[in-house]
PDB file of C-alpha atoms in Angstrom:
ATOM      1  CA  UNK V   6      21.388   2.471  11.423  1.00 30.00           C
ATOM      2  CA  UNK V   7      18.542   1.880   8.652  1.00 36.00           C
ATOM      3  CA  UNK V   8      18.533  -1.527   7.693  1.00 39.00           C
ATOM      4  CA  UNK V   9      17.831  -2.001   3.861  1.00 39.00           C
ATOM      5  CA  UNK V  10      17.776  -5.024   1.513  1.00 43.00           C
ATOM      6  CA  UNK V  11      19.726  -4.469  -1.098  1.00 48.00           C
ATOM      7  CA  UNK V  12      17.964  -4.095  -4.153  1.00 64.00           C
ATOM      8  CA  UNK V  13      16.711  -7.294  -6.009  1.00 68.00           C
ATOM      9  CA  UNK V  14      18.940  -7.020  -8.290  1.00 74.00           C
ATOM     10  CA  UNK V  15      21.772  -7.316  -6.816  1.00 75.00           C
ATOM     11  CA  UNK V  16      20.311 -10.320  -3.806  1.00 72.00           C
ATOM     12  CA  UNK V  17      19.725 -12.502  -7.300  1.00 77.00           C
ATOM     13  CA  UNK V  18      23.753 -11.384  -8.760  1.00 76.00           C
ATOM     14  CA  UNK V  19      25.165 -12.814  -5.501  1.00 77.00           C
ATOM     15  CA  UNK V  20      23.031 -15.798  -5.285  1.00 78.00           C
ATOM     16  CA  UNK V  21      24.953 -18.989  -5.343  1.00 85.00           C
ATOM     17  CA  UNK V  22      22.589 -20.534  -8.410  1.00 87.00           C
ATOM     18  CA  UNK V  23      23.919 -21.253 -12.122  1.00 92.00           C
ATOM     19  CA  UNK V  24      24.621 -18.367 -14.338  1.00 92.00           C
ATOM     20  CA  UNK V  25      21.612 -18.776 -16.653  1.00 93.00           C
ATOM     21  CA  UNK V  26      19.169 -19.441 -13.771  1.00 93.00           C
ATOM     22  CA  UNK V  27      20.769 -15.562 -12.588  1.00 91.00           C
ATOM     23  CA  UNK V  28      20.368 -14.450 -16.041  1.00 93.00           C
ATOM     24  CA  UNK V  29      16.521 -15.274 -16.390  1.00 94.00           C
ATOM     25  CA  UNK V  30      15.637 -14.042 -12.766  1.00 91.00           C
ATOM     26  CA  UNK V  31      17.029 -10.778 -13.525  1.00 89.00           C
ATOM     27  CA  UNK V  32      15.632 -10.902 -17.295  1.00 93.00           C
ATOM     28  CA  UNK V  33      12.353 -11.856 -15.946  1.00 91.00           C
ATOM     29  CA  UNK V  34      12.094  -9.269 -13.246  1.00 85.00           C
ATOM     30  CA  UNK V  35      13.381  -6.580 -15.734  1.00 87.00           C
ATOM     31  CA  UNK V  36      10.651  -7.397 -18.456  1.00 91.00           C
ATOM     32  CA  UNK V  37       8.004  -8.301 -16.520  1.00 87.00           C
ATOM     33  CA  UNK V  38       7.855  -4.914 -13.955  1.00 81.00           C
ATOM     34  CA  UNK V  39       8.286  -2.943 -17.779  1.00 83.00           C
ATOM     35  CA  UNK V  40       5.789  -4.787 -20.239  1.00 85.00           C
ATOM     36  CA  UNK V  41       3.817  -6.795 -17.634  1.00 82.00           C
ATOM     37  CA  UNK V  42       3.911 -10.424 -16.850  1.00 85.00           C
ATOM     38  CA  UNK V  43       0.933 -11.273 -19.620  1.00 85.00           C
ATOM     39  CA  UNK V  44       2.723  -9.605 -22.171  1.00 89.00           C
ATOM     40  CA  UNK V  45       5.938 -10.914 -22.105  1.00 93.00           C
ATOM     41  CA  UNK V  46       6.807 -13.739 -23.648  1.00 95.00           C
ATOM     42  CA  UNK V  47       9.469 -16.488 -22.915  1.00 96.00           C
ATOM     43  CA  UNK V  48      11.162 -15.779 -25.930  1.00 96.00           C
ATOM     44  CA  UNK V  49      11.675 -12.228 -25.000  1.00 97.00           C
ATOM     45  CA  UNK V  50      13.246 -13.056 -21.146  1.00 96.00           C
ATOM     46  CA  UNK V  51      15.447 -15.613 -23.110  1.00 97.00           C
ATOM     47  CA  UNK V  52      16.586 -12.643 -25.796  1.00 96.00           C
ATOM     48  CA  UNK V  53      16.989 -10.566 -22.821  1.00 96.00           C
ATOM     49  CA  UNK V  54      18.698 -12.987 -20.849  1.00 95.00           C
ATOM     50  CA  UNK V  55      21.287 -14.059 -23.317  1.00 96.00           C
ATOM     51  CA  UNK V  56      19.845 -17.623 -23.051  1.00 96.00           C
ATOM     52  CA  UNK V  57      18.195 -20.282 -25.363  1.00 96.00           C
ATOM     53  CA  UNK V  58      14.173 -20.516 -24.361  1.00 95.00           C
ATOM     54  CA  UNK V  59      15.180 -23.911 -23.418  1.00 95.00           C
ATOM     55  CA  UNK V  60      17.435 -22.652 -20.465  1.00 95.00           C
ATOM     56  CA  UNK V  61      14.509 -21.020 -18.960  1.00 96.00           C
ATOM     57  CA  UNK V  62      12.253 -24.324 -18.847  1.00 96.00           C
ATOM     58  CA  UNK V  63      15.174 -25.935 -17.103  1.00 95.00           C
ATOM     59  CA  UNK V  64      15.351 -23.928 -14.300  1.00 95.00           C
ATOM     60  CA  UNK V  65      11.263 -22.696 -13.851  1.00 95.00           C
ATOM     61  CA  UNK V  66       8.297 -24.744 -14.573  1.00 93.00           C
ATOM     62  CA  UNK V  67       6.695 -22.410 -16.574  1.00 92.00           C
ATOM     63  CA  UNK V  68       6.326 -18.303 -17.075  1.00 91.00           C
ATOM     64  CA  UNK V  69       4.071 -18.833 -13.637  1.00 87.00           C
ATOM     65  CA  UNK V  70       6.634 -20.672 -11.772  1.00 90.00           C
ATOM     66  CA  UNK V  71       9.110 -17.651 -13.001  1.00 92.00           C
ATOM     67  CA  UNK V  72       7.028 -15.024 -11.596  1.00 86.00           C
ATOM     68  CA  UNK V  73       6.301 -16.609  -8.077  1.00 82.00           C
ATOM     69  CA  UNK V  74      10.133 -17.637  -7.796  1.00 84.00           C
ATOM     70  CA  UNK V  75      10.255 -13.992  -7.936  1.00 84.00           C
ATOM     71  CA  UNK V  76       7.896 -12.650  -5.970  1.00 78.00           C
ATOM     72  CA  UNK V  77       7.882 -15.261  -2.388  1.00 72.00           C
ATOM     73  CA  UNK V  78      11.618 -14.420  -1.326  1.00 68.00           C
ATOM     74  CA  UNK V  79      10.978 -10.920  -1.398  1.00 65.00           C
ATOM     75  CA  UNK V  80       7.083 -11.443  -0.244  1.00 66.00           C
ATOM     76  CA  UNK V  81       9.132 -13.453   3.188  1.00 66.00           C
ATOM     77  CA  UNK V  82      11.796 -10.216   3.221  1.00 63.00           C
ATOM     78  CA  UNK V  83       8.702  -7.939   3.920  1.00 63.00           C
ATOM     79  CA  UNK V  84       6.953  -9.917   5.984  1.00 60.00           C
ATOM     80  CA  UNK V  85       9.316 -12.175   7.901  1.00 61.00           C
ATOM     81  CA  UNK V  86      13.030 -10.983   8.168  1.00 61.00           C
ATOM     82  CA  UNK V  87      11.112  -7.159   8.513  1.00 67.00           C
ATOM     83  CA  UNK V  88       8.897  -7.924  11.713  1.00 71.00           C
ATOM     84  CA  UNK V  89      11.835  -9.842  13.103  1.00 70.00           C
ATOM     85  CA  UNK V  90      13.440  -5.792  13.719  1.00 77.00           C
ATOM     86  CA  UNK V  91      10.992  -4.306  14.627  1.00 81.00           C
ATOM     87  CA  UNK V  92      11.252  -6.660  17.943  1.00 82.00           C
ATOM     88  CA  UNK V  93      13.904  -5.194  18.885  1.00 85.00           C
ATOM     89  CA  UNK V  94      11.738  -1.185  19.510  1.00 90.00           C
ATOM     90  CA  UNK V  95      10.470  -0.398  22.339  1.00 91.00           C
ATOM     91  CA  UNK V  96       9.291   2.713  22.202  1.00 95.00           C
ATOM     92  CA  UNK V  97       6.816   3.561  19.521  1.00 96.00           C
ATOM     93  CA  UNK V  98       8.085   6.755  18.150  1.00 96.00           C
ATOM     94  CA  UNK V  99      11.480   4.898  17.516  1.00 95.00           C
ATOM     95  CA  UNK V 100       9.578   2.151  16.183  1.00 95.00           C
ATOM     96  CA  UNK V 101       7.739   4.509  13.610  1.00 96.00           C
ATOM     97  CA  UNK V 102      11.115   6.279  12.409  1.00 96.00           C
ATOM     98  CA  UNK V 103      12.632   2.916  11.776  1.00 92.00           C
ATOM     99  CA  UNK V 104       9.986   1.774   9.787  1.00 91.00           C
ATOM    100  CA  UNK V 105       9.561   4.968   7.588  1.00 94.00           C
ATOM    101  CA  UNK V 106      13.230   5.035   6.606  1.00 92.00           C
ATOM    102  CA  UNK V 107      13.642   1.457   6.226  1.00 88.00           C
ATOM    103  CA  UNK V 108      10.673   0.653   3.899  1.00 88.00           C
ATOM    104  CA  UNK V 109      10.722   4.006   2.083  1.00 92.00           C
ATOM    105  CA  UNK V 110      14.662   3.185   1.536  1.00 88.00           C
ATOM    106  CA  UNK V 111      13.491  -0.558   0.421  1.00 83.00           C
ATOM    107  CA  UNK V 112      10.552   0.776  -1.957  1.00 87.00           C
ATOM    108  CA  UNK V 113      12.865   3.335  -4.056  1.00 89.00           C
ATOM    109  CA  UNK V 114      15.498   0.860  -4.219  1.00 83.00           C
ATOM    110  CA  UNK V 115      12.866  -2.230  -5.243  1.00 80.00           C
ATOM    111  CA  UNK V 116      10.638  -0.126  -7.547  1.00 86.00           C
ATOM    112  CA  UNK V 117      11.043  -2.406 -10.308  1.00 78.00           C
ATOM    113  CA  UNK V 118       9.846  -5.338  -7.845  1.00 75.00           C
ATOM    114  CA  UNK V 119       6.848  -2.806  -6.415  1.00 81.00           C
ATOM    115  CA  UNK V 120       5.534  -2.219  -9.982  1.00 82.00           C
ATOM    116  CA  UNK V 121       5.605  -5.842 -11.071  1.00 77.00           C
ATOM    117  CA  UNK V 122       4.265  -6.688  -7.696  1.00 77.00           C
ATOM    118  CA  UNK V 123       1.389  -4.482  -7.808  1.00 83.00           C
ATOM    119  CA  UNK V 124       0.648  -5.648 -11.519  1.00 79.00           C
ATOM    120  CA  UNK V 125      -0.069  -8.920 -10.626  1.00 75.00           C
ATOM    121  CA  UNK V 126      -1.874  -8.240  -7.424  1.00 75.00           C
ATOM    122  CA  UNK V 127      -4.729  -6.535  -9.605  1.00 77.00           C
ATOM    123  CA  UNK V 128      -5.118  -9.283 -11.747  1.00 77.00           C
ATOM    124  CA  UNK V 129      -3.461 -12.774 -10.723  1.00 73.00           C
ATOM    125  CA  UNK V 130      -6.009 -14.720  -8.635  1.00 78.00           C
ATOM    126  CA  UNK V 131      -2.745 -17.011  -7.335  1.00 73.00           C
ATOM    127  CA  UNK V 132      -0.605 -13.351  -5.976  1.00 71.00           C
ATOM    128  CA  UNK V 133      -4.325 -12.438  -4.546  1.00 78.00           C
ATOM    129  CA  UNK V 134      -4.342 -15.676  -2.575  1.00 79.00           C
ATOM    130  CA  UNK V 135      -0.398 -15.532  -1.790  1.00 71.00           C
ATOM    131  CA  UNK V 136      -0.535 -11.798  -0.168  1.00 74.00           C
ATOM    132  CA  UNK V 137      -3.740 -12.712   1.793  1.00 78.00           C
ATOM    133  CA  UNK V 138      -2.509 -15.733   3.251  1.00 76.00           C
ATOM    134  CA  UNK V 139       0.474 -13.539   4.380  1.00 71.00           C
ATOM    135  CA  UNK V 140      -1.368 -10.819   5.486  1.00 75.00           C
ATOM    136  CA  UNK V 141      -4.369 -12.643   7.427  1.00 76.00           C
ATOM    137  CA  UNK V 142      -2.522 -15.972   7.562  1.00 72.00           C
ATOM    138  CA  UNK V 143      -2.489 -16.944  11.316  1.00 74.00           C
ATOM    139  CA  UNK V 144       1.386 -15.419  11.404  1.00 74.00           C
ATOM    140  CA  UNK V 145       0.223 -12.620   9.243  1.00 75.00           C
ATOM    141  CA  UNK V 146       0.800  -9.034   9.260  1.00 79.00           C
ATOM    142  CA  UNK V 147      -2.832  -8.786  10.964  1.00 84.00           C
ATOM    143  CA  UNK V 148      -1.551 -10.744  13.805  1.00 83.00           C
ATOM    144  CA  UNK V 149       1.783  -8.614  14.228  1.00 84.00           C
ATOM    145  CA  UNK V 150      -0.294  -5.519  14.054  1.00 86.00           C
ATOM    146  CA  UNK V 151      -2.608  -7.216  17.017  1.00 87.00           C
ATOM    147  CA  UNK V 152       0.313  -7.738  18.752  1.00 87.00           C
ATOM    148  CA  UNK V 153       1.362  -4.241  18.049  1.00 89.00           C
ATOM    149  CA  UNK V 154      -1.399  -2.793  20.295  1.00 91.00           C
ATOM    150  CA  UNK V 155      -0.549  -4.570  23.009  1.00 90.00           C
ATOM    151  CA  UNK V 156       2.983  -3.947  23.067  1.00 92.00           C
ATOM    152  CA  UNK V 157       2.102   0.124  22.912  1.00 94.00           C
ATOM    153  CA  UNK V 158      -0.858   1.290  25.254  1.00 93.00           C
ATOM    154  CA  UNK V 159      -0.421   3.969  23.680  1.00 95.00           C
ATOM    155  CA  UNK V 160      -1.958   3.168  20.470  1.00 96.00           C
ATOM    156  CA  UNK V 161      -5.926   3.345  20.258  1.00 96.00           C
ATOM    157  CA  UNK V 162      -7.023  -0.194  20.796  1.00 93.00           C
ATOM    158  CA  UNK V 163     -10.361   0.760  18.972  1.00 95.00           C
ATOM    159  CA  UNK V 164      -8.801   0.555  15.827  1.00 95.00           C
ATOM    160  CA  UNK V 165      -8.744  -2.463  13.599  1.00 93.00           C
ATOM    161  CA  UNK V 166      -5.844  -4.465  11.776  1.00 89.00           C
ATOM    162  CA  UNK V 167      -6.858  -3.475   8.534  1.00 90.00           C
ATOM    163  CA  UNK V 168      -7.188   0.369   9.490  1.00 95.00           C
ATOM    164  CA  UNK V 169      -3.483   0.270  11.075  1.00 93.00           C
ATOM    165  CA  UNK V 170      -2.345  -1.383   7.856  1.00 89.00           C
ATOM    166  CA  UNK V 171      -3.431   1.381   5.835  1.00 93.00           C
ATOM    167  CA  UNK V 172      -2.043   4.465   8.280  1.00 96.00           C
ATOM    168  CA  UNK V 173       1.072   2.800   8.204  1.00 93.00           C
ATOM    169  CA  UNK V 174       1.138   2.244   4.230  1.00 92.00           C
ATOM    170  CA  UNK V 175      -0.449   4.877   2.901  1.00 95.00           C
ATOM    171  CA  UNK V 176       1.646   8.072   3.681  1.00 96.00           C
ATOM    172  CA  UNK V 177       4.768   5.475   2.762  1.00 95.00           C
ATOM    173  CA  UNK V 178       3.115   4.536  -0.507  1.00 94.00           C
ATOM    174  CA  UNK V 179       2.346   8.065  -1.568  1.00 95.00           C
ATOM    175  CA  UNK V 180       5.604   9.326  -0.819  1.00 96.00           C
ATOM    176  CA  UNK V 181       7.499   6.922  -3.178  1.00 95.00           C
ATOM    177  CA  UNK V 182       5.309   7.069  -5.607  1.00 94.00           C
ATOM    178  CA  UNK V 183       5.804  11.036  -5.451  1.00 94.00           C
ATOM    179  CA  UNK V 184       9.380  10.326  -5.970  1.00 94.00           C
ATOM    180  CA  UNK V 185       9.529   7.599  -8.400  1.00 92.00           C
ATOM    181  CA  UNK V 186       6.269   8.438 -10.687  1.00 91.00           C
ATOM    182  CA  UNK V 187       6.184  11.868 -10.293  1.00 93.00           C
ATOM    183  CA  UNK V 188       9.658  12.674 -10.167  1.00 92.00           C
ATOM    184  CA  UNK V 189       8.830  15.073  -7.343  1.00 92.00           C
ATOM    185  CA  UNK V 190      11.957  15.404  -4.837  1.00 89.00           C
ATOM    186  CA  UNK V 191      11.579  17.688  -1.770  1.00 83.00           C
ATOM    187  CA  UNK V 192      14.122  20.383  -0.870  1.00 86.00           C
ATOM    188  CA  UNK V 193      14.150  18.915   2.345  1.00 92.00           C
ATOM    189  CA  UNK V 194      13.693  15.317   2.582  1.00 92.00           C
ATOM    190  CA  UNK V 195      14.080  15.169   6.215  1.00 94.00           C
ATOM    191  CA  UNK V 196      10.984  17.466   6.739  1.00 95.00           C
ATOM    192  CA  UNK V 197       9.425  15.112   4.663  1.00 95.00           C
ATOM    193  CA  UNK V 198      10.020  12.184   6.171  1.00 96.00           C
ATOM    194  CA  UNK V 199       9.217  13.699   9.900  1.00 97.00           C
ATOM    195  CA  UNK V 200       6.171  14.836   8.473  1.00 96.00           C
ATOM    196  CA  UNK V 201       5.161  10.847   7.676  1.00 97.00           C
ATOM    197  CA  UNK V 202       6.593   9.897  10.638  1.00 97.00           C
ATOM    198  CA  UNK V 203       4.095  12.371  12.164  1.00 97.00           C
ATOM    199  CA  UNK V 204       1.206  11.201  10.414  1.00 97.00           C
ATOM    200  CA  UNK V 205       1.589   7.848  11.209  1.00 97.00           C
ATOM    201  CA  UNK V 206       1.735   8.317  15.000  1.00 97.00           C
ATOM    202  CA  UNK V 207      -1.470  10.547  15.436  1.00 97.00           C
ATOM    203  CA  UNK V 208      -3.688   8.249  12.822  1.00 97.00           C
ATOM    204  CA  UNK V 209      -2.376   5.438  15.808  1.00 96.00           C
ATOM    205  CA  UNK V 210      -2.956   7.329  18.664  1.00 95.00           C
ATOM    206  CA  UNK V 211      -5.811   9.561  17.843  1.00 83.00           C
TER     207      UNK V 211
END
């Protein structure tokens, strides 16, 4: 069985923090993935919260502090808790379907965090730093995806961590962006998906 985070939305409802701490997460996550983190103002995530602009500076630091309480937890989900399961393959093909369904499921279901995310990585230095430190960090995804090649002879060890980060993303990426930008729905989603799942495993074992 797929397993999916449920969406960010709902992790922050059934977190065991104060109501108005809740209300500004959600409020902040809302605005900030429609407007944009620079153009939102406190004042607007406390309107849209239901919360005095006081309530907000007792629970965050600042507008920055919001924004990275909301982006590490699910930063760790896709780095951490997501490698953890894909331990437990074996086999590569298995390994491939897993991740295709699992992420693609997590992406459509997180595309307010995916658009705010992807905001900030084009223009906040701090994000920049954040996602390379957890990408070539010395536990990084680079270091999973070394690990990767020797767990499957079967994938070509002439290819680097950077290029297997971008077969597996890329056909991912464009398909939920087809979906969620485009509006674009296929007849036949499992074709789809087998197709990905395809692409993936020759661009690794080409």
């Amino acid at each position: 069985m797929v397993k999916v985070l449920a969406s960010y939305q709902e992790e922050i409802a059934n977190q065991e923090i104060p109501s108005g701490k809740k209300k500004v997460l959600l409020a902040g996550l809302k605005l900030f993935s429609k407007k944009g983190f620079h153009a939102t103002t406190t004042a607007e995530i406390a309107h849209e919260a239901g919360v005095s602009e006081g309530t907000i500076y007792k629970y965050f630091k600042s507008k920055d502090d919001l924004l990275a309480k909301l982006l590490s937890p699910m930063l760790t989900e896709i780095k951490d808790n997501f490698f953890v399961q894909l331990d437990d393959y074996h086999d590569l093909t298995k390994l491939i379907s897993f991740l295709v369904e699992d992420r693609i499921q997590f992406l459509l279901i997180n595309f307010d965090f995916l658009k705010l995310f992807i905001q900030e990585l084009l223009t906040d230095n701090k994000i920049i730093d954040l996602i390379k430190t957890k990408v070539t960090g010395k536990n990084g995804v680079f270091a999973y995806f070394d690990d990767l090649k020797k767990r499957f002879g079967e994938i070509n060890s002439d290819l680097t961590s950077i290029q297997l980060l971008r077969i597996f993303i890329s056909p991912i990426f464009t398909y939920v962006v087809q979906v969620k930008v485009f509006g674009i729905n296929s007849k036949d989603k499992n074709a789809d998906l087998a197709l990905i799942k395809k692409q993936i495993y020759l661009g690794l074992t080409a």
